[in-house]
mmCIF file of C-alpha atoms and ligand atoms in Angstrom:
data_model
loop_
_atom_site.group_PDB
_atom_site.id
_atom_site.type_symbol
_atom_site.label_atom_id
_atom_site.label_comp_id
_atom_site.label_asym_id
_atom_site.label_seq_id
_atom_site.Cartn_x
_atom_site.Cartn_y
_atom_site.Cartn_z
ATOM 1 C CA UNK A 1 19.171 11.804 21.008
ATOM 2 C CA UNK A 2 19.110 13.353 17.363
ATOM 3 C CA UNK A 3 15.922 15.490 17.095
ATOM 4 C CA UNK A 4 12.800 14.248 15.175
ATOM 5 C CA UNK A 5 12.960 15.049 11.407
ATOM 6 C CA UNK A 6 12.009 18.327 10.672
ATOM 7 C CA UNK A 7 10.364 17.728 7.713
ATOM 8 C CA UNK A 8 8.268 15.300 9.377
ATOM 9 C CA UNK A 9 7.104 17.543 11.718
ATOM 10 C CA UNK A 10 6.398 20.301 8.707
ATOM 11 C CA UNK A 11 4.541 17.950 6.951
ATOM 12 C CA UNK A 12 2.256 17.051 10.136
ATOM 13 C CA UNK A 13 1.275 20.816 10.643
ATOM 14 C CA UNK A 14 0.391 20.480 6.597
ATOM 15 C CA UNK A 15 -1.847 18.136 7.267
ATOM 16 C CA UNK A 16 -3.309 19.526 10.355
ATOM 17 C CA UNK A 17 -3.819 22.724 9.223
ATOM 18 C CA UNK A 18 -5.384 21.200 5.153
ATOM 19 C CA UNK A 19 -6.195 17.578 5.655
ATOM 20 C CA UNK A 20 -7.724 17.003 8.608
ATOM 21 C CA UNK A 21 -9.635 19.862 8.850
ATOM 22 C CA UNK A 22 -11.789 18.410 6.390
ATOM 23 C CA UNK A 23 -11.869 14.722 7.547
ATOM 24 C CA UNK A 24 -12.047 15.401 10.861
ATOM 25 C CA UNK A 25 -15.530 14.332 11.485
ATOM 26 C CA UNK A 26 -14.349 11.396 9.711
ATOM 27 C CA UNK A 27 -11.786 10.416 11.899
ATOM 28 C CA UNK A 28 -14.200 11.346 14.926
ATOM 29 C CA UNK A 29 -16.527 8.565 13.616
ATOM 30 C CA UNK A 30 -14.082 5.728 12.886
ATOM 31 C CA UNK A 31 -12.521 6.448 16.571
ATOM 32 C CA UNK A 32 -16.043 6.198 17.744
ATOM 33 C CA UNK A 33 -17.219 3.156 15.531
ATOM 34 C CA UNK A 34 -13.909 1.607 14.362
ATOM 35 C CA UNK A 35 -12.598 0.720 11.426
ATOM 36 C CA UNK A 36 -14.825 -1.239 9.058
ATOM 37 C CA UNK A 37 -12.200 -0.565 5.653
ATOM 38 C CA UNK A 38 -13.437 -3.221 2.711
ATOM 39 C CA UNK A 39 -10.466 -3.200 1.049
ATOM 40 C CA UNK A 40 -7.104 -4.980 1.801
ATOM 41 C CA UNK A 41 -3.726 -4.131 -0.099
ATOM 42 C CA UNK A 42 -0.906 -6.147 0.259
ATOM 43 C CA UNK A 43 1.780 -4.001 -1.126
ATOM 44 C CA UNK A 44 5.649 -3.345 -0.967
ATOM 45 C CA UNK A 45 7.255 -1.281 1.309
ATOM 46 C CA UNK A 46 9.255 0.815 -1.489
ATOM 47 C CA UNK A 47 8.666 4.607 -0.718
ATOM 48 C CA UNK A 48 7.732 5.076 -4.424
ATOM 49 C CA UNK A 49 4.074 2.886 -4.086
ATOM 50 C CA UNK A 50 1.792 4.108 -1.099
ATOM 51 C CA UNK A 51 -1.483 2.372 -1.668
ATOM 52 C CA UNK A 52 -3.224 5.208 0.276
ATOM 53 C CA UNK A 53 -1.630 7.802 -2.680
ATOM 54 C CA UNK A 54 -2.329 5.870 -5.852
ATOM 55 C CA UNK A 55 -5.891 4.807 -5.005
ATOM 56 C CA UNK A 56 -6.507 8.405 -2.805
ATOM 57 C CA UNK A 57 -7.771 6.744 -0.277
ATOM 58 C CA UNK A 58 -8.625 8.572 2.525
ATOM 59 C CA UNK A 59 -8.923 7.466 6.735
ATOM 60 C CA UNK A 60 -10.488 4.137 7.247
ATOM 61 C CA UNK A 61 -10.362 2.941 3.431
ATOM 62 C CA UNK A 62 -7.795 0.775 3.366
ATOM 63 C CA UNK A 63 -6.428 -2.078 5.237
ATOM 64 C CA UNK A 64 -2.692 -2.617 4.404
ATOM 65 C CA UNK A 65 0.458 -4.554 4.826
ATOM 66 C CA UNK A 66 3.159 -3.537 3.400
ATOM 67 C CA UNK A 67 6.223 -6.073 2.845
ATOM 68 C CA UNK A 68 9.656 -6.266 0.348
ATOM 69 C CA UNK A 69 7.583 -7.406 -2.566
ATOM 70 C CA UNK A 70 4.325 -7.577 -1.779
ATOM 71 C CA UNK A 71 4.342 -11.463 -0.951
ATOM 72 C CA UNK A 72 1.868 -13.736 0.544
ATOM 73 C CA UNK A 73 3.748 -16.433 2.500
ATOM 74 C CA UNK A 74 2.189 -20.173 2.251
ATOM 75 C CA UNK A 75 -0.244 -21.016 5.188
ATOM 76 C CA UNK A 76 1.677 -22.129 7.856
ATOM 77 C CA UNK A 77 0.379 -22.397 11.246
ATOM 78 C CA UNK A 78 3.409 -23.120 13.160
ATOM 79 C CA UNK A 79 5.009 -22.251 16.484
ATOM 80 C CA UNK A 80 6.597 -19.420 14.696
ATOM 81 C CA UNK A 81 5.198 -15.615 14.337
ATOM 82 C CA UNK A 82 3.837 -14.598 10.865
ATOM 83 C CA UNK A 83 2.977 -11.201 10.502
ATOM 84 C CA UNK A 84 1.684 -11.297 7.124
ATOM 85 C CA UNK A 85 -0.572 -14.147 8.188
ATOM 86 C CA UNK A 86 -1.700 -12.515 11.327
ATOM 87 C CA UNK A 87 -3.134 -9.112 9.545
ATOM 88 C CA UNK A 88 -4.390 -11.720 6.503
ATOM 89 C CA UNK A 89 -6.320 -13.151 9.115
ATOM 90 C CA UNK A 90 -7.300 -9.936 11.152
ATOM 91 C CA UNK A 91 -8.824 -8.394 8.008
ATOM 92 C CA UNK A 92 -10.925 -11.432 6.926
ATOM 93 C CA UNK A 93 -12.216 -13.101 10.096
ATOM 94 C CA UNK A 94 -12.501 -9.599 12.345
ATOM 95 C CA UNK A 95 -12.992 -7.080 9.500
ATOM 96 C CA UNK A 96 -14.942 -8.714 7.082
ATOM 97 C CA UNK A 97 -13.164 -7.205 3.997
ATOM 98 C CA UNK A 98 -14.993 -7.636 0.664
ATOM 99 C CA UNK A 99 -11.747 -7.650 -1.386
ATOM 100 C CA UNK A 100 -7.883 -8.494 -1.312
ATOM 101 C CA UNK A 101 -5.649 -6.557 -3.785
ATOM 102 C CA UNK A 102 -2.029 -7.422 -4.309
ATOM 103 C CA UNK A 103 -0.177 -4.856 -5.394
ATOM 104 C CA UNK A 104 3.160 -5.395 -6.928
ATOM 105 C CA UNK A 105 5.247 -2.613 -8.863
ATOM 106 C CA UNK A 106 7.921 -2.007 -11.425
ATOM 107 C CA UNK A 107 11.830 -1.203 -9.947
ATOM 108 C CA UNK A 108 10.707 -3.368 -6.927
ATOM 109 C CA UNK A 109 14.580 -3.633 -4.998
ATOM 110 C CA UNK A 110 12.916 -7.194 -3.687
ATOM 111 C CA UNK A 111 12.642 -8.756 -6.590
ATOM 112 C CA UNK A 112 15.883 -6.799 -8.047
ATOM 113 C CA UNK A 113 17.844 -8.710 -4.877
ATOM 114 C CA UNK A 114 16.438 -11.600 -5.943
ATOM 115 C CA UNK A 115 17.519 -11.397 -9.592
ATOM 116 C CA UNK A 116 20.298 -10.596 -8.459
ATOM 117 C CA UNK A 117 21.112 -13.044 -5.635
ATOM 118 C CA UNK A 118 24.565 -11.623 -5.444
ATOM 119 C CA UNK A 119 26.311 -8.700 -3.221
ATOM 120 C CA UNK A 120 25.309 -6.774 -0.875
ATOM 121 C CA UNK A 121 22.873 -10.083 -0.119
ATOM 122 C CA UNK A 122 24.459 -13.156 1.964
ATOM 123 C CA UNK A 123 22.612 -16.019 2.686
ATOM 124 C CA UNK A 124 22.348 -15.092 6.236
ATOM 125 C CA UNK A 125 20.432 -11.908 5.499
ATOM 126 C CA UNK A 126 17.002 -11.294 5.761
ATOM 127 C CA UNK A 127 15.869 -10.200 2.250
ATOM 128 C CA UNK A 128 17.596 -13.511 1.157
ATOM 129 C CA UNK A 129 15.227 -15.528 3.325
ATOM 130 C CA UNK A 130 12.607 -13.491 3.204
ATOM 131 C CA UNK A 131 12.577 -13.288 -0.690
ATOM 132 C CA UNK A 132 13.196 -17.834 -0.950
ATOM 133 C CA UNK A 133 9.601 -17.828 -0.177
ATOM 134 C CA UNK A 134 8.649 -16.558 -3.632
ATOM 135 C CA UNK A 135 9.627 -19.612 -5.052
ATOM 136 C CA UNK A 136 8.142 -23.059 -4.858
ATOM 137 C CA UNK A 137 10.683 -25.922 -4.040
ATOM 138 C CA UNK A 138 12.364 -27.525 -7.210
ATOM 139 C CA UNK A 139 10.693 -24.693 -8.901
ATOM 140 C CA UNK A 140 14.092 -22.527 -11.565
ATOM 141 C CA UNK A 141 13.148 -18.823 -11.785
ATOM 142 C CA UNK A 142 15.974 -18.121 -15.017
ATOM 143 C CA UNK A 143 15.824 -15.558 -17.474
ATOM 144 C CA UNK A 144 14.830 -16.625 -21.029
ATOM 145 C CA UNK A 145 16.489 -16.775 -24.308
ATOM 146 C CA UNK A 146 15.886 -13.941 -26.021
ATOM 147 C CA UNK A 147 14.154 -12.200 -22.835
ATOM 148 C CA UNK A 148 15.996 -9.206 -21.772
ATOM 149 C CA UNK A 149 17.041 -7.873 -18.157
ATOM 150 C CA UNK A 150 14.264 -5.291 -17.864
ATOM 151 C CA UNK A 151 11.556 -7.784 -19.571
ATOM 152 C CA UNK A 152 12.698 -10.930 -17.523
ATOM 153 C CA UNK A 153 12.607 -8.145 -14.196
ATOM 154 C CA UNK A 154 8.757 -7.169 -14.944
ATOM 155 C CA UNK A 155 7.787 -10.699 -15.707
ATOM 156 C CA UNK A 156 9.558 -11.590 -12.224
ATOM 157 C CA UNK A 157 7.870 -8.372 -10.953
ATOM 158 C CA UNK A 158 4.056 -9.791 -12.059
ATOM 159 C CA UNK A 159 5.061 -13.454 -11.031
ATOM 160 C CA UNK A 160 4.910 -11.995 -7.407
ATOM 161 C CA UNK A 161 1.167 -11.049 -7.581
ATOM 162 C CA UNK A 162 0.435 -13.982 -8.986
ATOM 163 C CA UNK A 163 2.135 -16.053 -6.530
ATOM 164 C CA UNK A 164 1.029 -14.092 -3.919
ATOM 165 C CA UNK A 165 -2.780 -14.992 -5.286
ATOM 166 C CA UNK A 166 -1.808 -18.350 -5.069
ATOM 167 C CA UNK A 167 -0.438 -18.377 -1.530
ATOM 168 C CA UNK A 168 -3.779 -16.429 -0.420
ATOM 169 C CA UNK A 169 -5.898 -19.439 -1.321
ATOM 170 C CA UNK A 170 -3.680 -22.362 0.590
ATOM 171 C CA UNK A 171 -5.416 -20.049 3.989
ATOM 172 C CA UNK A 172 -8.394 -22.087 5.074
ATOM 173 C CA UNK A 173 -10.600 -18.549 5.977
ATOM 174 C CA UNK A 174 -9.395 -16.772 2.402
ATOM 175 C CA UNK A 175 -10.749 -19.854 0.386
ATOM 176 C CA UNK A 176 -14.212 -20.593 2.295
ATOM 177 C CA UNK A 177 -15.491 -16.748 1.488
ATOM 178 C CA UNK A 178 -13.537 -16.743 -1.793
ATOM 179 C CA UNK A 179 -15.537 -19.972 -2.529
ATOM 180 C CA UNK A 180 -18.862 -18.100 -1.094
ATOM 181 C CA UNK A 181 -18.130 -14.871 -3.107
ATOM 182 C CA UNK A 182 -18.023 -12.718 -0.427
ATOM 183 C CA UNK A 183 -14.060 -12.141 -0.849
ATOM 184 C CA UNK A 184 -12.420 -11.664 -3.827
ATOM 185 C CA UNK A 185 -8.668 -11.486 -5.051
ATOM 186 C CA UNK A 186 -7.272 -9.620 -7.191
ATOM 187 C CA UNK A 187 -4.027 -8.411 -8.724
ATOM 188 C CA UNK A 188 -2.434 -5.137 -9.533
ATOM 189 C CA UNK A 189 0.633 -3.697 -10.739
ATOM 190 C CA UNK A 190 2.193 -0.060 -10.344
ATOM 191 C CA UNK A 191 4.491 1.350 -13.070
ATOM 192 C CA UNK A 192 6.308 3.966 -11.533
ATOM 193 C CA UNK A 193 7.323 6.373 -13.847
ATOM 194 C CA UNK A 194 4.228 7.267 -15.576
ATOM 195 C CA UNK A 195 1.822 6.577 -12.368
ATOM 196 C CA UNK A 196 0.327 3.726 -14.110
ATOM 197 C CA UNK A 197 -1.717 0.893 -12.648
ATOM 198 C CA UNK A 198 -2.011 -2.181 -14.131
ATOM 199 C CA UNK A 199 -4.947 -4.348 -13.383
ATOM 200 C CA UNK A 200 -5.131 -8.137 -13.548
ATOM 201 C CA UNK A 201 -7.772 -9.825 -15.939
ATOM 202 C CA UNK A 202 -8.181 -13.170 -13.931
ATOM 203 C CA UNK A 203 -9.498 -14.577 -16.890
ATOM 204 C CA UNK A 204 -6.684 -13.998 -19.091
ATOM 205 C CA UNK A 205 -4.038 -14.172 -16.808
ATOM 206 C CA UNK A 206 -2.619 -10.621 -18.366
ATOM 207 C CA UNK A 207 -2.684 -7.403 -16.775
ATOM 208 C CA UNK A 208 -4.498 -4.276 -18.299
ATOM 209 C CA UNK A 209 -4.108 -0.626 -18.395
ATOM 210 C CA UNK A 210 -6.835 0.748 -15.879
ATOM 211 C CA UNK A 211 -7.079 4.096 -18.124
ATOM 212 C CA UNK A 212 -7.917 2.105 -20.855
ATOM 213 C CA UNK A 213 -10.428 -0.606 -19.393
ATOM 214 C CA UNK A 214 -12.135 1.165 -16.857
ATOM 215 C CA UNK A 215 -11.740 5.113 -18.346
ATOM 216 C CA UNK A 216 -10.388 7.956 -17.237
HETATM 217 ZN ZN1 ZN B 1 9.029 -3.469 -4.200
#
C-alpha cells in the first residue's frame, strides 16, 4: 500500500505542535460536552473555499457539508439515502443551529460542468445527475444576449445560493423555525482571487461586499 502523504503528516505535527496547543482545552470541552456549533455552511467541495479558513473558525464553530456546488436538493423523503438532507436535518432538529449559510463561489467546476454539459461529462456520470437538480423541470438555464461567458458563469454561480435558499424552505423542520425566527438563511458568495466574500441582501436580492457593509 502507497504510504500516507507526507505532507499530510507534516502538516499534522504543525498543528500539533501551534494549533492545538492553544485550543486544546477547547477541544477537551466539546469532547466532554459535544458539539453545540450555531452555524451551518453548506458549501462546495472545491479545495480553493474551506468555510473553516474564510470565516477562521475554529473547533466546534461550524457545522458543514460540503457538496459540488453547494446545492440544497428538494425535500424528498423517499426510500432513497440523502446525505445532504440527513446533516440538514441533524443540524436543525438535534443541534439547534441559529443560522444556515450557503456558500457558493466564483470558478465553481460544478457549475462550469454544467455550463458546459459537454466532455468529459456523460449522462451516466454523477456530476451530470448530481448537478440536474439545480434546475427546476421545464425551467431553460441559457446564456443571454449580450451576457458574456464569465458574466453568464457568476450569475449561474449566485443562482445556486439562491436556489439552494429555495430548496431549504420546501423542508418541513427548516420552514417552522424559519417561520418562528429562530433559524435564519442566508446567502454568501466567495470570489477567489481577491479572498472576497460576498454577502446576500435578502431584501434586494443582490449580493454585497462584506468589507464594505459590515467594515473592515
Ligand atoms: Zn464549486
Amino acid at each position: 500500500m502507497p504510504p500516507f502523504p507526507q505532507h499530510l503528516i507534516d502538516g499534522y505535527r504543525t498543528f500539533t505542535s501551534q494549533r492545538l496547543p492553544t485550543e486544546q482545552s477547547r477541544y477537551r470541552e466539546l469532547s466532554e460536552r459535544g458539539q453545540s456549533p450555531e452555524v451551518m455552511v453548506i458549501g462546495c467541495c472545491d479545495s480553493r473555499v474551506s468555510p473553516e479558513v474564510i470565516f477562521d473558525a475554529g473547533p466546534g464553530e461550524l457545522f458543514v457539508v460540503r457538496n459540488v456546488a453547494n446545492l440544497v436538493p428538494v425535500y424528498q423523503p423517499d426510500s432513497a439515502a440523502h446525505g445532504v438532507s440527513a446533516a440538514l436535518e441533524y443540524a436543525v432538529n438535534v443541534l439547534r443551529v441559529k443560522h444556515i449559510v450557503v456558500l457558493g463561489h466564483a470558478q465553481c467546476g460544478g457549475i462550469r460542468a454544467f455550463i458546459d454539459k459537454a466532455a468529459p461529462l456523460s449522462p451516466g456520470d454523477f456530476i451530470g445527475k448530481w448537478m440536474a437538480m439545480f434546475i427546476k423541470p421545464g425551467e431553460k438555464v441559457e446564456q443571454r444576449d449580450h451576457e458574456t461567458m464569465a458574466d453568464f458563469t457568476i450569475r449561474i454561480e449566485k443562482a445556486a445560493v439562491f436556489r439552494s435558499l429555495e430548496n431549504l424552505m420546501t423542508f418541513p423542520f427548516v420552514q417552522t423555525p424559519v417561520a418562528r425566527g429562530e433559524v435564519s438563511l442566508h446567502g454568501a458568495y466567495f470570489g477567489v482571487a481577491e479572498g472576497s466574500l460576498f454577502v446576500l441582501d435578502q431584501k434586494t436580492k443582490e449580493f454585497r461586499s462584506a468589507r464594505e457593509e459590515f467594515g473592515e
